Amino acid sequence: MHIYQEQSGQLVAIKEVPFQLEKEIQTLTEANLKQVFKLELVKSEFSIQNFRIDTLAFDRETRAFVIIEYKRDKNFSVIDQGYAYLALMLNNKADFILEYNEQMSDALKRKDVDWSQSRVIFVAPSFTAYQKEAINFKDLPIELWEIRRFTNNMVLYNRVQAYGAHESIQTISKQNKEMEVVSKQVKVFTEEALLLKANPSDEIRELYEKMKNAILNLGDIEVKPRKHYIAFVGASNIVDVAVQQKSIKMWLNLSKGELDDPKGISRDVSATGHWGNGDYEIKITTDEDLEYILSLVKQSLKKNGK
């Protein structure tokens, strides 16, 4: 990828400034953890048993711990190391909760943590073709992120995508006891699996696809499947969608009083337990009001898209 800066109508190449130390990457990432990964820092350099975790973070949306490791050396197995860290976490849950309670302003109990959504993130200037191919599973709780820094003070974080991944990690996890133990507790939720579980009618499945494409066309929005819903995310969640057999429920990430809904098709769920983010719920069974619903989504996009 070539990056240029425009100067008086001419494009001038921006040179890359390599990171000299892993600590540089760690310091920059931890200082901007919420901005880049939407995570909260629990502890830097968290030591437990014979392991030292570079960054221990917490995902407030999924209620799960996230381990972040920084690498400059390419000679490591993302699968082996990733599952070793996950096994360490699952075998020492009380220690992770204790560390959270000592470092954070609120307190966690074991039941407050969704261990099934634990994950590991590796951050490095680059990964080998072998490492990128190693993550080509549809349900791997391991993410690879490349980081690059340039002379104009620009920093780029780019997630390595597992394109065309159809095979499950469980097909090989039975060959390794550590991986098998982790795979029984940690689950990666996919859009396909959520739709399969919901078993929607053909009409609802078609309606979801139509609505999904319309939302994605509104801007720079990413689809992120969660445990109970499918999130459409910009800078933060814009709208969360749960597909059901005969309808679709969606939650707009706006606080009570922030939504302008002249038709009154949304429901105030600010005082009601519900999945998803935000205080407004909409139930959809047809595409009759789709354009109007998109106008409501745009209000959330304006607040949460950038």
Coordinates of C-alpha atoms in Angstrom, one line a residue:
M1 CA 0.0 0.0 0.0
H2 CA 1.3 3.4 -1.0
I3 CA 0.3 6.5 1.0
Y4 CA 0.7 10.0 -0.3
Q5 CA 0.2 13.5 0.9
E6 CA -1.1 16.2 -1.4
Q7 CA 1.0 19.3 -1.7
S8 CA -0.1 22.0 -4.1
G9 CA -1.7 19.4 -6.4
Q10 CA 1.2 17.0 -6.3
L11 CA 1.3 13.7 -4.4
V12 CA 4.3 13.3 -2.2
A13 CA 5.1 9.8 -0.8
I14 CA 4.8 9.4 3.0
K15 CA 7.6 7.3 4.3
E16 CA 7.1 4.7 7.0
V17 CA 8.8 5.1 10.4
P18 CA 9.4 1.5 11.7
F19 CA 8.9 0.7 15.3
Q20 CA 12.2 -0.1 17.0
L21 CA 10.8 -1.8 20.1
E22 CA 7.7 -3.8 21.0
K23 CA 7.3 -1.4 23.9
E24 CA 6.7 1.5 21.5
I25 CA 3.8 -0.4 20.0
Q26 CA 2.5 -1.3 23.5
T27 CA 2.7 2.2 24.9
L28 CA 0.9 3.8 21.9
T29 CA -1.8 1.1 21.8
E30 CA -2.5 1.2 25.5
A31 CA -2.8 5.0 25.5
N32 CA -5.5 4.6 22.7
L33 CA -7.1 1.3 23.6
K34 CA -10.6 2.7 23.6
Q35 CA -10.2 4.6 20.4
V36 CA -8.7 1.7 18.4
F37 CA -10.3 -1.5 20.0
K38 CA -13.1 -0.1 22.1
L39 CA -11.6 -1.8 25.1
E40 CA -10.7 -0.7 28.6
L41 CA -7.2 -1.1 30.0
V42 CA -7.1 -3.3 33.1
K43 CA -3.4 -3.9 33.6
S44 CA -0.2 -3.4 31.6
E45 CA 2.4 -6.2 32.1
F46 CA 0.1 -8.6 34.0
S47 CA 2.1 -11.5 35.4
I48 CA 0.5 -14.8 36.4
Q49 CA 2.3 -18.1 37.0
N50 CA 5.1 -18.2 34.4
F51 CA 3.4 -15.9 31.9
R52 CA 3.5 -12.2 31.4
I53 CA 0.6 -10.7 29.5
D54 CA 1.5 -7.5 27.7
T55 CA -2.0 -5.9 28.0
L56 CA -5.0 -7.2 29.9
A57 CA -8.1 -5.4 28.7
F58 CA -11.9 -5.7 29.2
D59 CA -14.6 -5.5 26.6
R60 CA -17.5 -3.8 28.3
E61 CA -20.0 -4.7 25.5
T62 CA -19.3 -8.5 25.5
R63 CA -18.4 -8.6 29.3
A64 CA -15.2 -10.5 28.4
F65 CA -11.5 -10.2 29.0
V66 CA -9.2 -9.6 26.1
I67 CA -5.5 -10.4 26.1
I68 CA -3.2 -8.3 23.8
E69 CA 0.3 -9.2 22.8
Y70 CA 2.8 -7.2 20.8
K71 CA 5.3 -8.7 18.4
R72 CA 8.2 -7.6 16.3
D73 CA 9.7 -11.0 15.9
K74 CA 7.8 -13.1 13.3
N75 CA 8.9 -16.4 14.6
F76 CA 6.0 -17.5 16.7
S77 CA 2.8 -19.5 16.2
V78 CA -0.3 -17.4 16.6
I79 CA -2.4 -20.5 17.2
D80 CA -0.2 -22.1 19.9
Q81 CA 0.5 -18.9 21.8
G82 CA -3.1 -17.7 21.5
Y83 CA -4.6 -20.9 22.9
A84 CA -1.9 -21.0 25.6
Y85 CA -3.1 -17.6 26.8
L86 CA -6.7 -18.5 26.6
A87 CA -6.1 -21.7 28.6
L88 CA -4.2 -19.7 31.2
M89 CA -7.2 -17.4 31.6
L90 CA -9.8 -20.1 31.8
N91 CA -7.7 -22.0 34.4
N92 CA -7.2 -18.9 36.5
K93 CA -10.5 -17.0 36.3
A94 CA -10.4 -15.8 39.9
D95 CA -7.0 -14.2 39.4
F96 CA -8.3 -12.2 36.4
I97 CA -11.3 -11.1 38.3
L98 CA -9.2 -10.1 41.3
E99 CA -6.9 -8.1 39.1
Y100 CA -9.9 -6.3 37.5
N101 CA -11.3 -5.5 40.9
E102 CA -8.0 -4.1 42.2
Q103 CA -7.5 -1.9 39.1
M104 CA -10.9 -0.7 38.1
S105 CA -13.5 1.5 39.8
D106 CA -16.3 -1.1 39.7
A107 CA -16.3 -4.7 40.9
L108 CA -16.8 -7.9 39.0
K109 CA -18.1 -11.2 40.2
R110 CA -17.5 -14.5 38.3
K111 CA -21.0 -14.6 37.0
D112 CA -20.5 -11.1 35.5
V113 CA -17.9 -12.3 33.0
D114 CA -18.8 -14.0 29.8
W115 CA -15.8 -16.3 29.4
S116 CA -17.2 -17.7 26.2
Q117 CA -16.3 -14.4 24.4
S118 CA -12.7 -14.2 25.6
R119 CA -10.2 -13.5 22.9
V120 CA -6.5 -12.8 22.1
I121 CA -5.2 -10.0 19.9
F122 CA -1.7 -9.9 18.4
V123 CA -0.4 -6.5 17.2
A124 CA 2.7 -6.4 15.0
P125 CA 4.1 -4.4 12.1
S126 CA 3.5 -7.3 9.9
F127 CA 2.7 -11.0 9.8
T128 CA 4.0 -13.8 7.6
A129 CA 1.9 -15.5 5.0
Y130 CA 1.9 -18.6 7.2
Q131 CA 0.6 -16.7 10.2
K132 CA -2.1 -15.1 8.1
E133 CA -3.2 -18.5 6.7
A134 CA -3.2 -20.0 10.2
I135 CA -6.1 -17.8 11.3
N136 CA -8.3 -18.8 8.3
F137 CA -11.0 -20.3 10.4
K138 CA -14.6 -19.0 10.8
D139 CA -14.6 -19.3 14.6
L140 CA -11.1 -18.5 15.8
P141 CA -10.9 -16.4 19.0
I142 CA -7.6 -14.9 17.8
E143 CA -7.2 -11.6 15.9
L144 CA -4.1 -10.3 14.0
W145 CA -3.7 -6.5 13.7
E146 CA -0.9 -4.9 11.7
I147 CA 0.3 -1.5 12.8
R148 CA 2.3 1.0 10.7
R149 CA 3.6 4.5 11.5
F150 CA 4.5 7.2 9.0
T151 CA 6.4 10.5 8.9
N152 CA 3.3 12.7 9.0
N153 CA 2.4 11.2 12.4
M154 CA -0.2 9.0 10.9
V155 CA -0.7 5.5 12.5
L156 CA -2.6 2.8 10.7
Y157 CA -4.1 -0.2 12.5
N158 CA -5.4 -2.8 10.1
R159 CA -7.0 -6.1 11.0
V160 CA -5.9 -9.2 9.0
Q161 CA -9.1 -10.7 7.7
A162 CA -9.7 -14.5 7.4
Y163 CA -11.2 -14.3 3.9
G164 CA -13.2 -17.2 2.7
A165 CA -13.0 -19.0 6.0
H166 CA -15.5 -21.9 6.1
E167 CA -13.7 -24.5 8.2
S168 CA -14.2 -24.5 12.0
I169 CA -11.2 -24.6 14.4
Q170 CA -12.9 -27.5 16.1
T171 CA -11.9 -29.7 13.2
I172 CA -8.3 -29.5 14.4
S173 CA -8.8 -28.7 18.1
K174 CA -9.4 -32.4 18.9
Q175 CA -5.8 -33.1 18.1
N176 CA -4.6 -30.8 20.9
K177 CA -6.0 -31.2 24.5
E178 CA -5.3 -27.5 25.3
M179 CA -7.2 -26.3 22.2
E180 CA -10.0 -28.8 22.9
V181 CA -10.5 -27.5 26.4
V182 CA -10.5 -23.9 25.3
S183 CA -12.9 -24.6 22.3
K184 CA -15.5 -26.1 24.7
Q185 CA -15.6 -22.8 26.6
V186 CA -14.7 -20.0 24.2
K187 CA -17.1 -19.4 21.3
V188 CA -16.8 -17.1 18.3
F189 CA -20.2 -16.1 17.1
T190 CA -20.7 -15.7 13.4
E191 CA -23.5 -14.1 11.4
E192 CA -24.2 -17.4 9.7
A193 CA -24.5 -19.3 13.1
L194 CA -26.8 -16.6 14.6
L195 CA -29.1 -16.8 11.5
L196 CA -29.1 -20.6 11.6
K197 CA -30.1 -20.6 15.3
A198 CA -32.9 -18.1 14.7
N199 CA -34.2 -20.2 11.8
P200 CA -36.0 -17.2 10.2
S201 CA -38.6 -17.6 7.5
D202 CA -37.5 -17.0 3.9
E203 CA -39.3 -13.7 4.0
I204 CA -37.5 -12.6 7.2
R205 CA -34.1 -13.8 5.9
E206 CA -34.6 -11.8 2.7
L207 CA -35.8 -8.8 4.7
Y208 CA -32.6 -9.0 6.9
E209 CA -30.3 -9.1 3.8
K210 CA -32.1 -6.1 2.3
M211 CA -31.9 -4.1 5.5
K212 CA -28.3 -5.1 6.1
N213 CA -27.2 -3.9 2.6
A214 CA -29.1 -0.7 3.1
I215 CA -27.4 0.0 6.5
L216 CA -23.9 -0.8 5.1
N217 CA -24.5 1.6 2.2
L218 CA -25.0 4.5 4.7
G219 CA -21.2 4.8 5.4
D220 CA -18.1 3.2 6.8
I221 CA -19.9 0.5 8.8
E222 CA -18.7 -3.0 9.9
V223 CA -20.8 -6.0 10.7
K224 CA -19.8 -7.6 14.1
P225 CA -21.7 -10.7 15.3
R226 CA -22.1 -10.9 19.0
K227 CA -23.6 -13.6 21.3
H228 CA -27.2 -12.5 21.0
Y229 CA -27.3 -10.0 18.1
I230 CA -25.5 -8.7 15.1
A231 CA -23.9 -5.3 15.6
F232 CA -23.4 -2.7 12.9
V233 CA -20.5 -0.6 14.1
G234 CA -18.9 2.7 13.1
A235 CA -16.8 4.4 15.8
S236 CA -19.2 2.6 18.1
N237 CA -22.4 0.5 17.8
I238 CA -24.9 2.2 15.5
V239 CA -27.6 -0.3 15.5
D240 CA -27.8 -3.9 16.9
V241 CA -30.0 -6.5 15.2
A242 CA -31.6 -9.7 16.4
V243 CA -33.1 -11.9 13.7
Q244 CA -36.0 -14.0 14.8
Q245 CA -38.2 -16.5 13.1
K246 CA -41.0 -14.2 12.2
S247 CA -39.6 -10.7 12.8
I248 CA -36.4 -8.6 13.3
K249 CA -35.7 -6.6 16.3
M250 CA -33.2 -3.7 16.2
W251 CA -31.9 -1.4 18.9
L252 CA -30.7 2.1 18.0
N253 CA -27.7 3.3 20.0
L254 CA -29.3 6.5 21.2
S255 CA -30.2 7.5 24.7
K256 CA -33.8 8.4 25.7
G257 CA -34.8 11.7 24.3
E258 CA -32.2 11.7 21.5
L259 CA -34.4 10.0 18.8
D260 CA -36.7 12.0 16.5
D261 CA -39.4 9.5 15.5
P262 CA -42.5 11.3 14.2
K263 CA -44.2 8.0 13.2
G264 CA -43.7 6.6 16.7
I265 CA -42.6 3.2 15.5
S266 CA -39.9 2.8 18.1
R267 CA -40.4 1.6 21.7
D268 CA -38.7 3.1 24.7
V269 CA -36.8 0.3 26.4
S270 CA -34.6 2.5 28.7
A271 CA -36.2 0.9 31.8
T272 CA -36.6 -2.6 30.3
G273 CA -34.0 -5.3 30.0
H274 CA -33.0 -5.9 26.4
W275 CA -30.2 -7.0 24.2
G276 CA -28.2 -4.5 22.2
N277 CA -27.2 -0.9 22.9
G278 CA -29.4 2.1 23.2
D279 CA -32.8 3.0 24.6
Y280 CA -34.9 2.5 21.4
E281 CA -36.3 -0.8 20.0
I282 CA -37.9 -1.3 16.6
K283 CA -39.7 -4.5 15.5
I284 CA -39.8 -5.2 11.8
T285 CA -41.9 -7.7 9.9
T286 CA -42.0 -6.1 6.4
D287 CA -40.0 -3.7 4.3
E288 CA -42.9 -1.2 4.2
D289 CA -41.2 1.3 6.5
L290 CA -37.6 0.5 5.5
E291 CA -36.8 3.9 4.2
Y292 CA -38.2 5.6 7.3
I293 CA -36.3 3.2 9.5
L294 CA -33.1 4.0 7.7
S295 CA -33.7 7.7 8.5
L296 CA -33.8 6.7 12.2
V297 CA -30.6 4.7 11.8
K298 CA -29.0 7.8 10.2
Q299 CA -29.6 9.6 13.5
S300 CA -27.6 7.0 15.4
L301 CA -25.0 7.0 12.6
K302 CA -24.5 10.7 13.0
K303 CA -23.7 10.2 16.7
N304 CA -21.8 6.9 16.6
G305 CA -20.4 6.7 13.1
K306 CA -17.3 8.8 13.4

